[in-house]
Coordinates of C-alpha atoms in Angstrom, one line a residue:
F1 CA 1.3 5.9 -53.5
P2 CA 1.8 5.5 -57.3
P3 CA 4.0 8.5 -58.2
D4 CA 3.7 8.3 -61.9
G5 CA -0.1 8.2 -61.6
C6 CA -0.5 11.0 -59.0
L7 CA 2.2 13.5 -59.8
P8 CA 2.6 15.7 -62.9
D9 CA 6.1 14.2 -63.5
L10 CA 8.8 12.4 -61.7
S11 CA 11.1 15.4 -61.4
E12 CA 13.1 15.9 -58.2
D13 CA 10.9 18.9 -57.5
S14 CA 7.6 17.0 -57.8
L15 CA 9.0 14.1 -55.7
S16 CA 10.3 16.3 -52.9
R17 CA 7.1 18.3 -52.7
A18 CA 5.1 15.1 -52.3
R19 CA 7.5 13.9 -49.7
A20 CA 7.3 17.1 -47.8
Y21 CA 3.5 17.1 -47.9
A22 CA 3.4 13.6 -46.5
E23 CA 5.7 14.5 -43.7
E24 CA 3.6 17.5 -42.9
Q25 CA 0.6 15.3 -42.6
G26 CA 2.4 12.8 -40.4
Q27 CA 2.2 10.1 -43.1
F28 CA 4.6 7.5 -44.4
L29 CA 4.8 6.6 -48.1
V30 CA 5.2 3.3 -49.9
A31 CA 5.8 3.7 -53.6
D32 CA 3.4 1.7 -55.8
G33 CA 4.1 0.2 -59.1
G34 CA 2.3 -2.2 -61.4
I35 CA 3.1 -5.7 -62.8
V36 CA 6.8 -6.6 -62.7
E37 CA 8.4 -5.1 -65.8
E38 CA 11.9 -3.8 -66.2
E39 CA 11.1 -0.3 -67.6
M40 CA 8.6 0.4 -64.8
L41 CA 11.1 -0.7 -62.2
R42 CA 13.9 1.4 -63.5
K43 CA 11.6 4.4 -63.5
L44 CA 10.1 3.9 -60.1
I45 CA 13.1 2.8 -58.1
P46 CA 14.7 6.3 -58.3
A47 CA 11.2 7.8 -57.7
A48 CA 10.8 5.8 -54.5
K49 CA 14.2 7.2 -53.4
G50 CA 13.0 10.7 -54.2
L51 CA 9.8 10.2 -52.1
G52 CA 11.9 9.1 -49.2
T53 CA 10.5 5.6 -49.0
P54 CA 12.6 2.4 -48.8
T55 CA 9.8 0.3 -50.4
L56 CA 8.4 -0.1 -53.9
R57 CA 5.3 -2.4 -54.0
V58 CA 4.7 -4.3 -57.2
I59 CA 2.7 -7.3 -58.3
L60 CA 3.4 -10.4 -60.4
S61 CA 0.2 -10.5 -62.6
G62 CA -3.3 -9.2 -63.0
I63 CA -4.8 -12.6 -62.0
L64 CA -7.7 -12.4 -59.5
G65 CA -9.3 -15.0 -57.3
G66 CA -6.4 -17.4 -57.8
D67 CA -7.7 -18.1 -61.4
R68 CA -4.6 -18.9 -63.3
R69 CA -6.5 -20.5 -66.2
P70 CA -5.7 -17.5 -68.6
L71 CA -2.0 -18.6 -68.1
A72 CA -2.7 -22.3 -68.7
G73 CA 0.6 -24.1 -68.9
K74 CA 2.5 -20.9 -68.5
W75 CA 2.4 -19.9 -64.8
D76 CA 5.9 -21.3 -64.0
E77 CA 7.3 -19.7 -67.1
H78 CA 5.7 -16.4 -66.1
L79 CA 7.1 -16.6 -62.6
D80 CA 10.6 -17.4 -63.9
S81 CA 10.3 -14.4 -66.2
C82 CA 9.4 -12.1 -63.2
I83 CA 12.3 -13.5 -61.2
A84 CA 14.7 -12.8 -64.1
T85 CA 13.4 -9.2 -64.4
L86 CA 13.8 -8.6 -60.7
R87 CA 17.3 -10.0 -60.8
S88 CA 18.2 -7.6 -63.6
V89 CA 17.2 -4.5 -61.5
L90 CA 18.8 -5.6 -58.2
P91 CA 21.9 -3.6 -58.8
M92 CA 19.8 -0.4 -59.2
A93 CA 17.7 -1.3 -56.1
S94 CA 20.9 -1.7 -54.1
E95 CA 22.3 1.6 -55.4
Y96 CA 19.2 3.5 -54.4
G97 CA 18.6 1.6 -51.2
V98 CA 15.0 0.7 -52.3
S99 CA 13.5 -2.7 -51.6
I100 CA 11.1 -4.2 -54.2
A101 CA 8.2 -5.7 -52.2
V102 CA 6.1 -8.1 -54.3
E103 CA 2.5 -8.4 -53.2
N104 CA 0.5 -11.6 -53.1
H105 CA -2.1 -10.1 -55.4
S106 CA -4.6 -12.9 -55.5
D107 CA -2.2 -15.0 -57.7
A108 CA 0.8 -16.2 -55.8
T109 CA 1.0 -18.9 -53.2
S110 CA 3.4 -18.5 -50.3
R111 CA 5.6 -21.1 -51.9
D112 CA 5.8 -19.2 -55.1
L113 CA 7.0 -16.1 -53.2
L114 CA 9.3 -18.1 -51.0
R115 CA 10.9 -19.6 -54.1
M116 CA 11.3 -16.1 -55.6
C117 CA 12.9 -14.6 -52.4
E118 CA 15.3 -17.6 -51.9
E119 CA 16.4 -17.6 -55.6
L120 CA 17.1 -13.9 -55.6
D121 CA 18.6 -13.9 -52.1
S122 CA 18.8 -10.1 -51.7
E123 CA 17.9 -7.7 -48.9
Y124 CA 16.3 -5.6 -51.6
I125 CA 13.7 -8.2 -52.6
G126 CA 10.8 -8.9 -50.3
I127 CA 7.1 -9.2 -49.8
T128 CA 4.1 -7.0 -49.4
L129 CA 1.8 -9.3 -47.4
D130 CA -1.9 -8.8 -48.2
T131 CA -3.7 -10.5 -45.3
G132 CA -6.9 -11.0 -47.3
N133 CA -5.6 -12.1 -50.7
V134 CA -4.1 -15.3 -49.3
L135 CA -7.7 -16.7 -49.4
S136 CA -7.6 -16.5 -53.2
V137 CA -5.0 -19.3 -53.3
L138 CA -6.6 -21.5 -50.6
E139 CA -4.2 -20.6 -47.8
E140 CA -4.8 -19.0 -44.4
P141 CA -3.2 -15.8 -43.2
I142 CA -1.0 -16.9 -40.3
G143 CA 0.5 -19.8 -42.1
Y144 CA 1.1 -17.7 -45.2
A145 CA 2.8 -15.0 -43.2
T146 CA 4.9 -17.4 -41.2
R147 CA 6.4 -19.0 -44.3
L148 CA 7.4 -15.6 -45.7
M149 CA 8.2 -13.9 -42.4
P150 CA 11.9 -13.3 -43.0
F151 CA 11.1 -11.5 -46.2
L152 CA 8.2 -9.2 -45.2
K153 CA 8.7 -5.5 -46.0
N154 CA 5.2 -4.1 -46.0
V155 CA 1.7 -5.2 -44.9
H156 CA -1.8 -4.6 -46.3
L157 CA -4.4 -5.1 -43.6
K158 CA -7.4 -6.5 -45.4
D159 CA -10.3 -8.6 -44.3
Y160 CA -12.9 -10.6 -46.2
T161 CA -16.1 -12.6 -45.6
I162 CA -16.5 -16.0 -47.3
H163 CA -19.6 -17.0 -49.2
P164 CA -20.2 -20.4 -50.8
S165 CA -21.0 -20.8 -54.5
D166 CA -21.6 -23.8 -56.9
E167 CA -18.0 -23.3 -58.2
G168 CA -16.2 -22.7 -54.9
Y169 CA -16.6 -19.5 -52.9
R170 CA -16.5 -15.7 -53.1
I171 CA -14.6 -13.4 -50.8
A172 CA -16.4 -10.1 -50.2
R173 CA -15.0 -6.9 -48.7
C174 CA -15.7 -5.8 -45.2
A175 CA -14.3 -3.6 -42.5
L176 CA -11.3 -5.0 -40.6
G177 CA -12.6 -7.3 -37.8
K178 CA -15.8 -8.2 -39.6
G179 CA -14.4 -11.1 -41.6
V180 CA -12.2 -14.1 -41.2
V181 CA -8.7 -12.7 -40.5
D182 CA -7.6 -13.2 -36.9
F183 CA -5.7 -9.9 -36.7
P184 CA -4.7 -10.0 -33.0
A185 CA -3.0 -13.4 -33.6
L186 CA -1.6 -12.5 -37.0
L187 CA -0.2 -9.1 -35.9
E188 CA 1.3 -10.6 -32.7
V189 CA 3.4 -13.0 -35.0
I190 CA 4.4 -10.2 -37.4
D191 CA 5.3 -7.7 -34.7
R192 CA 7.4 -10.3 -32.9
H193 CA 9.6 -10.6 -36.0
H194 CA 9.2 -7.1 -37.4
P195 CA 8.6 -4.6 -34.6
V196 CA 8.9 -1.8 -37.2
I197 CA 7.2 -2.4 -40.5
T198 CA 4.8 -0.3 -42.6
K199 CA 1.1 -1.4 -42.3
T200 CA -1.8 0.2 -44.1
I201 CA -5.6 -0.4 -44.0
E202 CA -6.6 -1.7 -47.4
L203 CA -10.3 -2.3 -47.8
G204 CA -11.0 -5.1 -50.2
A205 CA -11.9 -5.1 -53.8
V206 CA -15.2 -3.3 -54.8
H207 CA -16.2 -6.5 -56.6
A208 CA -16.1 -9.8 -54.7
R209 CA -13.4 -12.2 -55.8
H210 CA -14.6 -15.7 -57.0
V211 CA -12.3 -18.5 -56.0
R212 CA -13.5 -21.4 -58.2
M213 CA -11.8 -24.2 -56.2
L214 CA -14.5 -26.8 -57.1
M215 CA -13.7 -26.5 -60.9
D216 CA -11.3 -29.1 -62.1
D217 CA -9.4 -26.8 -64.3
Y218 CA -8.9 -24.2 -61.5
W219 CA -6.1 -26.5 -60.2
A220 CA -4.3 -27.0 -63.6
E221 CA -1.6 -24.3 -62.8
F222 CA -1.1 -25.2 -59.2
P223 CA 1.3 -28.0 -58.0
D224 CA -0.3 -30.9 -56.3
R225 CA -1.1 -30.5 -52.6
V226 CA -1.6 -33.1 -49.9
F227 CA -4.8 -32.4 -48.1
S228 CA -3.1 -32.0 -44.7
D229 CA -1.4 -28.9 -46.1
M230 CA -4.8 -27.4 -46.7
L231 CA -6.3 -28.1 -43.3
P232 CA -5.6 -24.6 -41.9
H233 CA -7.5 -23.1 -44.8
Q234 CA -10.3 -25.6 -44.5
R235 CA -10.7 -25.0 -40.8
L236 CA -10.9 -21.3 -41.4
F237 CA -13.4 -21.9 -44.3
W238 CA -15.8 -24.1 -42.3
D239 CA -15.5 -21.9 -39.2
H240 CA -16.5 -18.7 -41.1
V241 CA -18.4 -19.6 -44.3
R242 CA -21.6 -17.6 -44.4
P243 CA -25.1 -19.0 -45.3
R244 CA -25.6 -19.5 -49.0
A245 CA -28.7 -17.3 -49.0
E246 CA -26.7 -14.3 -47.6
D247 CA -26.3 -11.4 -50.1
W248 CA -22.5 -11.0 -50.7
R249 CA -22.8 -8.1 -53.1
T250 CA -21.2 -4.7 -52.3
P251 CA -23.1 -1.5 -53.0
H252 CA -20.7 -1.2 -56.1
E253 CA -22.2 -4.4 -57.4
K254 CA -25.7 -3.2 -56.7
A255 CA -25.1 0.1 -58.7
A256 CA -25.7 2.3 -55.7
S257 CA -25.6 6.1 -56.0
D258 CA -22.4 8.0 -55.6
D259 CA -23.5 9.3 -52.2
D260 CA -24.3 5.8 -51.0
L261 CA -21.0 4.5 -52.2
A262 CA -19.1 7.4 -50.5
A263 CA -21.0 6.7 -47.2
Y264 CA -20.3 3.0 -47.5
E265 CA -16.5 3.5 -48.1
T266 CA -16.3 6.0 -45.3
R267 CA -18.2 3.8 -42.8
Q268 CA -16.0 0.8 -43.5
F269 CA -12.8 2.8 -43.1
K270 CA -14.0 4.3 -39.8
E271 CA -15.0 0.9 -38.5
S272 CA -11.6 -0.5 -39.4
V273 CA -9.8 2.3 -37.5
A274 CA -12.1 1.7 -34.5
Y275 CA -11.3 -2.0 -34.6
L276 CA -7.6 -1.4 -34.7
K277 CA -7.9 0.9 -31.7
E278 CA -10.0 -1.7 -29.9
I279 CA -7.3 -4.4 -30.3
G280 CA -4.5 -2.0 -29.4
V281 CA -2.8 -1.6 -32.8
I282 CA -3.3 2.2 -33.0

Protein backbone atom coordinates (compact mmCIF):
# COMPACT_ATOMS: atom_id res chain seq x y z
CA PHE A 1 0.00 0.00 0.00
CA PRO A 2 1.76 3.21 -1.17
CA PRO A 3 0.41 5.76 1.33
CA ASP A 4 1.63 8.85 -0.49
CA GLY A 5 0.03 7.60 -3.71
CA CYS A 6 -3.30 6.48 -2.26
CA LEU A 7 -4.08 8.97 0.51
CA PRO A 8 -4.85 12.70 0.24
CA ASP A 9 -1.99 13.37 2.66
CA LEU A 10 0.13 11.65 5.30
CA SER A 11 -1.57 13.29 8.26
CA GLU A 12 -2.26 11.28 11.39
CA ASP A 13 -5.98 11.36 10.55
CA SER A 14 -5.53 9.99 7.02
CA LEU A 15 -3.20 7.24 8.19
CA SER A 16 -5.41 6.19 11.09
CA ARG A 17 -8.50 6.05 8.85
CA ALA A 18 -6.66 3.85 6.34
CA ARG A 19 -5.47 1.64 9.17
CA ALA A 20 -8.98 1.32 10.60
CA TYR A 21 -10.45 0.51 7.18
CA ALA A 22 -7.90 -2.27 6.63
CA GLU A 23 -8.63 -3.71 10.06
CA GLU A 24 -12.38 -3.67 9.35
CA GLN A 25 -11.75 -5.62 6.15
CA GLY A 26 -9.54 -8.15 7.92
CA GLN A 27 -6.48 -7.05 5.94
CA PHE A 28 -2.89 -6.41 6.91
CA LEU A 29 -0.88 -3.60 5.37
CA VAL A 30 2.68 -3.39 4.11
CA ALA A 31 3.73 0.18 3.32
CA ASP A 32 5.15 0.60 -0.17
CA GLY A 33 7.86 3.03 -1.24
CA GLY A 34 9.91 3.52 -4.38
CA ILE A 35 13.61 3.41 -5.20
CA VAL A 36 15.84 3.83 -2.15
CA GLU A 37 16.20 7.56 -1.53
CA GLU A 38 16.64 9.34 1.78
CA GLU A 39 13.81 11.88 1.52
CA MET A 40 11.32 9.15 0.60
CA LEU A 41 12.43 6.94 3.46
CA ARG A 42 12.22 9.73 6.02
CA LYS A 43 8.70 10.49 4.84
CA LEU A 44 7.39 6.93 4.70
CA ILE A 45 8.93 5.40 7.82
CA PRO A 46 6.64 7.50 10.07
CA ALA A 47 3.76 6.84 7.64
CA ALA A 48 4.27 3.09 8.01
CA LYS A 49 4.11 3.49 11.77
CA GLY A 50 0.87 5.47 11.40
CA LEU A 51 -0.58 2.67 9.25
CA GLY A 52 0.22 0.15 11.95
CA THR A 53 2.59 -1.87 9.80
CA PRO A 54 6.11 -2.88 10.83
CA THR A 55 7.28 -3.14 7.21
CA LEU A 56 8.18 -0.65 4.47
CA ARG A 57 8.92 -2.26 1.10
CA VAL A 58 11.37 -0.45 -1.22
CA ILE A 59 13.46 -1.29 -4.30
CA LEU A 60 17.06 -0.64 -5.32
CA SER A 61 16.49 0.42 -8.93
CA GLY A 62 14.14 0.48 -11.88
CA ILE A 63 16.11 -2.22 -13.72
CA LEU A 64 13.95 -4.98 -15.23
CA GLY A 65 14.85 -8.41 -16.54
CA GLY A 66 18.23 -8.28 -14.82
CA ASP A 67 19.40 -5.85 -17.54
CA ARG A 68 22.05 -3.77 -15.78
CA ARG A 69 23.48 -2.38 -19.00
CA PRO A 70 22.06 1.12 -18.39
CA LEU A 71 24.30 1.16 -15.28
CA ALA A 72 27.36 -0.13 -17.15
CA GLY A 73 30.35 0.11 -14.83
CA LYS A 74 28.22 1.57 -12.05
CA TRP A 75 26.17 -1.23 -10.45
CA ASP A 76 28.53 -1.73 -7.50
CA GLU A 77 28.71 2.03 -7.01
CA HIS A 78 24.92 2.21 -7.10
CA LEU A 79 24.58 -0.61 -4.57
CA ASP A 80 27.11 1.09 -2.28
CA SER A 81 25.11 4.31 -2.49
CA CYS A 82 21.88 2.50 -1.57
CA ILE A 83 23.57 0.86 1.40
CA ALA A 84 24.85 4.25 2.59
CA THR A 85 21.36 5.76 2.30
CA LEU A 86 19.81 2.90 4.22
CA ARG A 87 22.46 3.24 6.93
CA SER A 88 21.63 6.93 7.30
CA VAL A 89 17.96 6.23 8.11
CA LEU A 90 18.48 3.25 10.40
CA PRO A 91 18.20 5.39 13.57
CA MET A 92 14.76 6.58 12.39
CA ALA A 93 13.68 3.06 11.46
CA SER A 94 14.69 1.89 14.94
CA GLU A 95 12.90 4.80 16.60
CA TYR A 96 9.62 4.00 14.82
CA GLY A 97 10.02 0.22 14.91
CA VAL A 98 9.69 -0.08 11.13
CA SER A 99 11.76 -2.54 9.10
CA ILE A 100 12.87 -1.52 5.60
CA ALA A 101 12.37 -4.57 3.38
CA VAL A 102 14.27 -4.27 0.10
CA GLU A 103 12.71 -6.22 -2.77
CA ASN A 104 14.59 -8.21 -5.39
CA HIS A 105 12.93 -6.17 -8.11
CA SER A 106 14.41 -7.94 -11.19
CA ASP A 107 17.79 -6.36 -10.48
CA ALA A 108 19.56 -7.76 -7.40
CA THR A 109 21.12 -11.18 -6.98
CA SER A 110 20.80 -13.00 -3.67
CA ARG A 111 24.45 -12.21 -3.01
CA ASP A 112 23.85 -8.48 -3.58
CA LEU A 113 21.11 -8.49 -0.97
CA LEU A 114 23.06 -10.73 1.40
CA ARG A 115 25.96 -8.30 1.25
CA MET A 116 23.60 -5.39 1.97
CA CYS A 117 22.03 -7.11 4.99
CA GLU A 118 25.34 -8.25 6.42
CA GLU A 119 26.97 -4.84 6.05
CA LEU A 120 24.05 -3.00 7.66
CA ASP A 121 23.61 -5.68 10.34
CA SER A 122 20.33 -4.37 11.72
CA GLU A 123 17.00 -5.97 12.62
CA TYR A 124 15.41 -3.03 10.79
CA ILE A 125 16.88 -3.97 7.40
CA GLY A 126 15.60 -7.01 5.57
CA ILE A 127 14.20 -8.44 2.37
CA THR A 128 10.92 -8.54 0.50
CA LEU A 129 11.31 -11.79 -1.42
CA ASP A 130 9.62 -11.80 -4.81
CA THR A 131 9.46 -15.46 -5.74
CA GLY A 132 9.23 -14.83 -9.50
CA ASN A 133 11.72 -12.00 -9.89
CA VAL A 134 14.63 -14.28 -8.98
CA LEU A 135 14.41 -15.65 -12.54
CA SER A 136 15.53 -12.27 -13.89
CA VAL A 137 19.02 -12.75 -12.45
CA LEU A 138 19.37 -16.43 -13.37
CA GLU A 139 18.69 -17.87 -9.95
CA GLU A 140 15.99 -20.25 -8.76
CA PRO A 141 13.52 -19.47 -5.98
CA ILE A 142 14.40 -21.98 -3.25
CA GLY A 143 18.15 -21.34 -3.39
CA TYR A 144 17.59 -17.59 -3.50
CA ALA A 145 15.25 -17.68 -0.51
CA THR A 146 17.52 -19.99 1.46
CA ARG A 147 20.53 -17.69 1.14
CA LEU A 148 18.47 -14.76 2.44
CA MET A 149 16.29 -16.67 4.92
CA PRO A 150 17.48 -14.93 8.12
CA PHE A 151 16.59 -11.55 6.63
CA LEU A 152 13.13 -12.19 5.14
CA LYS A 153 10.46 -9.70 6.26
CA ASN A 154 7.81 -10.00 3.55
CA VAL A 155 7.01 -12.29 0.60
CA HIS A 156 5.46 -11.63 -2.81
CA LEU A 157 3.99 -14.84 -4.21
CA LYS A 158 4.56 -14.59 -7.95
CA ASP A 159 4.85 -17.17 -10.72
CA TYR A 160 6.12 -17.00 -14.30
CA THR A 161 6.30 -19.19 -17.37
CA ILE A 162 9.59 -19.32 -19.32
CA HIS A 163 9.76 -18.77 -23.09
CA PRO A 164 12.98 -19.01 -25.14
CA SER A 165 14.19 -16.20 -27.40
CA ASP A 166 17.22 -15.59 -29.60
CA GLU A 167 18.68 -13.38 -26.86
CA GLY A 168 17.80 -15.53 -23.86
CA TYR A 169 14.28 -15.99 -22.53
CA ARG A 170 11.15 -14.17 -21.50
CA ILE A 171 9.29 -14.67 -18.25
CA ALA A 172 5.55 -14.16 -18.70
CA ARG A 173 2.91 -13.70 -16.02
CA CYS A 174 0.55 -16.46 -15.01
CA ALA A 175 -1.64 -17.51 -12.11
CA LEU A 176 0.15 -19.10 -9.16
CA GLY A 177 0.77 -22.78 -9.80
CA LYS A 178 0.74 -22.37 -13.59
CA GLY A 179 4.43 -21.52 -13.92
CA VAL A 180 7.82 -22.70 -12.70
CA VAL A 181 7.82 -21.87 -8.97
CA ASP A 182 7.52 -24.90 -6.69
CA PHE A 183 5.36 -23.20 -4.06
CA PRO A 184 4.77 -26.21 -1.78
CA ALA A 185 8.53 -26.77 -1.41
CA LEU A 186 9.37 -23.08 -1.21
CA LEU A 187 6.71 -22.23 1.35
CA GLU A 188 7.64 -25.24 3.47
CA VAL A 189 11.18 -23.84 3.74
CA ILE A 190 9.99 -20.29 4.45
CA ASP A 191 7.37 -21.30 7.01
CA ARG A 192 9.86 -23.49 8.86
CA HIS A 193 12.00 -20.41 9.56
CA HIS A 194 9.28 -17.75 9.57
CA PRO A 195 5.98 -19.23 10.79
CA VAL A 196 4.55 -15.71 10.92
CA ILE A 197 5.45 -13.55 7.90
CA THR A 198 3.33 -11.41 5.59
CA LYS A 199 2.67 -12.98 2.18
CA THR A 200 0.71 -11.46 -0.69
CA ILE A 201 -0.34 -12.67 -4.12
CA GLU A 202 1.39 -10.52 -6.71
CA LEU A 203 0.53 -11.39 -10.27
CA GLY A 204 3.42 -10.74 -12.61
CA ALA A 205 4.14 -7.75 -14.80
CA VAL A 206 1.61 -6.95 -17.52
CA HIS A 207 4.47 -7.05 -20.03
CA ALA A 208 6.81 -10.04 -20.15
CA ARG A 209 10.34 -9.48 -18.84
CA HIS A 210 13.12 -10.26 -21.31
CA VAL A 211 16.20 -11.84 -19.70
CA ARG A 212 18.91 -11.45 -22.33
CA MET A 213 21.34 -13.97 -20.87
CA LEU A 214 22.74 -14.94 -24.30
CA MET A 215 24.02 -11.42 -24.99
CA ASP A 216 27.66 -10.91 -24.06
CA ASP A 217 27.09 -7.47 -22.58
CA TYR A 218 24.25 -8.70 -20.36
CA TRP A 219 26.92 -10.11 -18.04
CA ALA A 220 29.13 -7.01 -17.85
CA GLU A 221 27.71 -5.84 -14.51
CA PHE A 222 27.53 -9.29 -12.88
CA PRO A 223 30.46 -10.92 -11.08
CA ASP A 224 31.80 -14.06 -12.69
CA ARG A 225 29.94 -17.24 -11.75
CA VAL A 226 31.11 -20.81 -11.93
CA PHE A 227 28.63 -22.88 -13.89
CA SER A 228 27.97 -25.24 -10.98
CA ASP A 229 26.41 -22.29 -9.11
CA MET A 230 23.94 -21.91 -11.97
CA LEU A 231 22.89 -25.56 -12.12
CA PRO A 232 19.70 -25.09 -10.02
CA HIS A 233 18.56 -22.35 -12.41
CA GLN A 234 19.50 -24.37 -15.46
CA ARG A 235 17.64 -27.44 -14.21
CA LEU A 236 14.54 -25.33 -13.61
CA PHE A 237 14.92 -23.70 -17.04
CA TRP A 238 15.21 -26.95 -18.99
CA ASP A 239 12.47 -28.65 -16.99
CA HIS A 240 9.96 -25.87 -17.67
CA VAL A 241 10.92 -23.94 -20.82
CA ARG A 242 7.94 -23.68 -23.18
CA PRO A 243 8.02 -24.44 -26.93
CA ARG A 244 9.45 -21.57 -28.94
CA ALA A 245 6.28 -21.32 -31.03
CA GLU A 246 4.04 -20.77 -27.98
CA ASP A 247 2.58 -17.27 -27.72
CA TRP A 248 3.93 -15.66 -24.54
CA ARG A 249 2.10 -12.34 -24.89
CA THR A 250 -0.40 -11.19 -22.29
CA PRO A 251 -3.70 -9.57 -23.31
CA HIS A 252 -2.07 -6.27 -22.33
CA GLU A 253 0.55 -6.87 -25.02
CA LYS A 254 -2.17 -7.73 -27.53
CA ALA A 255 -4.06 -4.46 -26.88
CA ALA A 256 -7.14 -6.27 -25.58
CA SER A 257 -10.27 -4.36 -24.60
CA ASP A 258 -10.72 -3.06 -21.06
CA ASP A 259 -13.42 -5.67 -20.42
CA ASP A 260 -11.15 -8.48 -21.59
CA LEU A 261 -8.28 -7.18 -19.47
CA ALA A 262 -10.50 -7.01 -16.38
CA ALA A 263 -11.71 -10.56 -16.98
CA TYR A 264 -8.13 -11.78 -17.47
CA GLU A 265 -6.87 -10.12 -14.28
CA THR A 266 -9.82 -11.42 -12.26
CA ARG A 267 -9.46 -14.96 -13.61
CA GLN A 268 -5.75 -15.13 -12.76
CA PHE A 269 -6.38 -13.87 -9.25
CA LYS A 270 -9.17 -16.36 -8.62
CA GLU A 271 -7.04 -19.20 -10.01
CA SER A 272 -4.20 -18.15 -7.69
CA VAL A 273 -6.48 -18.17 -4.65
CA ALA A 274 -7.86 -21.58 -5.63
CA TYR A 275 -4.33 -22.94 -6.02
CA LEU A 276 -3.23 -21.69 -2.59
CA LYS A 277 -6.30 -23.32 -1.08
CA GLU A 278 -5.51 -26.54 -2.93
CA ILE A 279 -1.98 -26.72 -1.46
CA GLY A 280 -3.21 -25.78 2.01
CA VAL A 281 -1.76 -22.29 2.29
CA ILE A 282 -5.13 -20.59 2.87
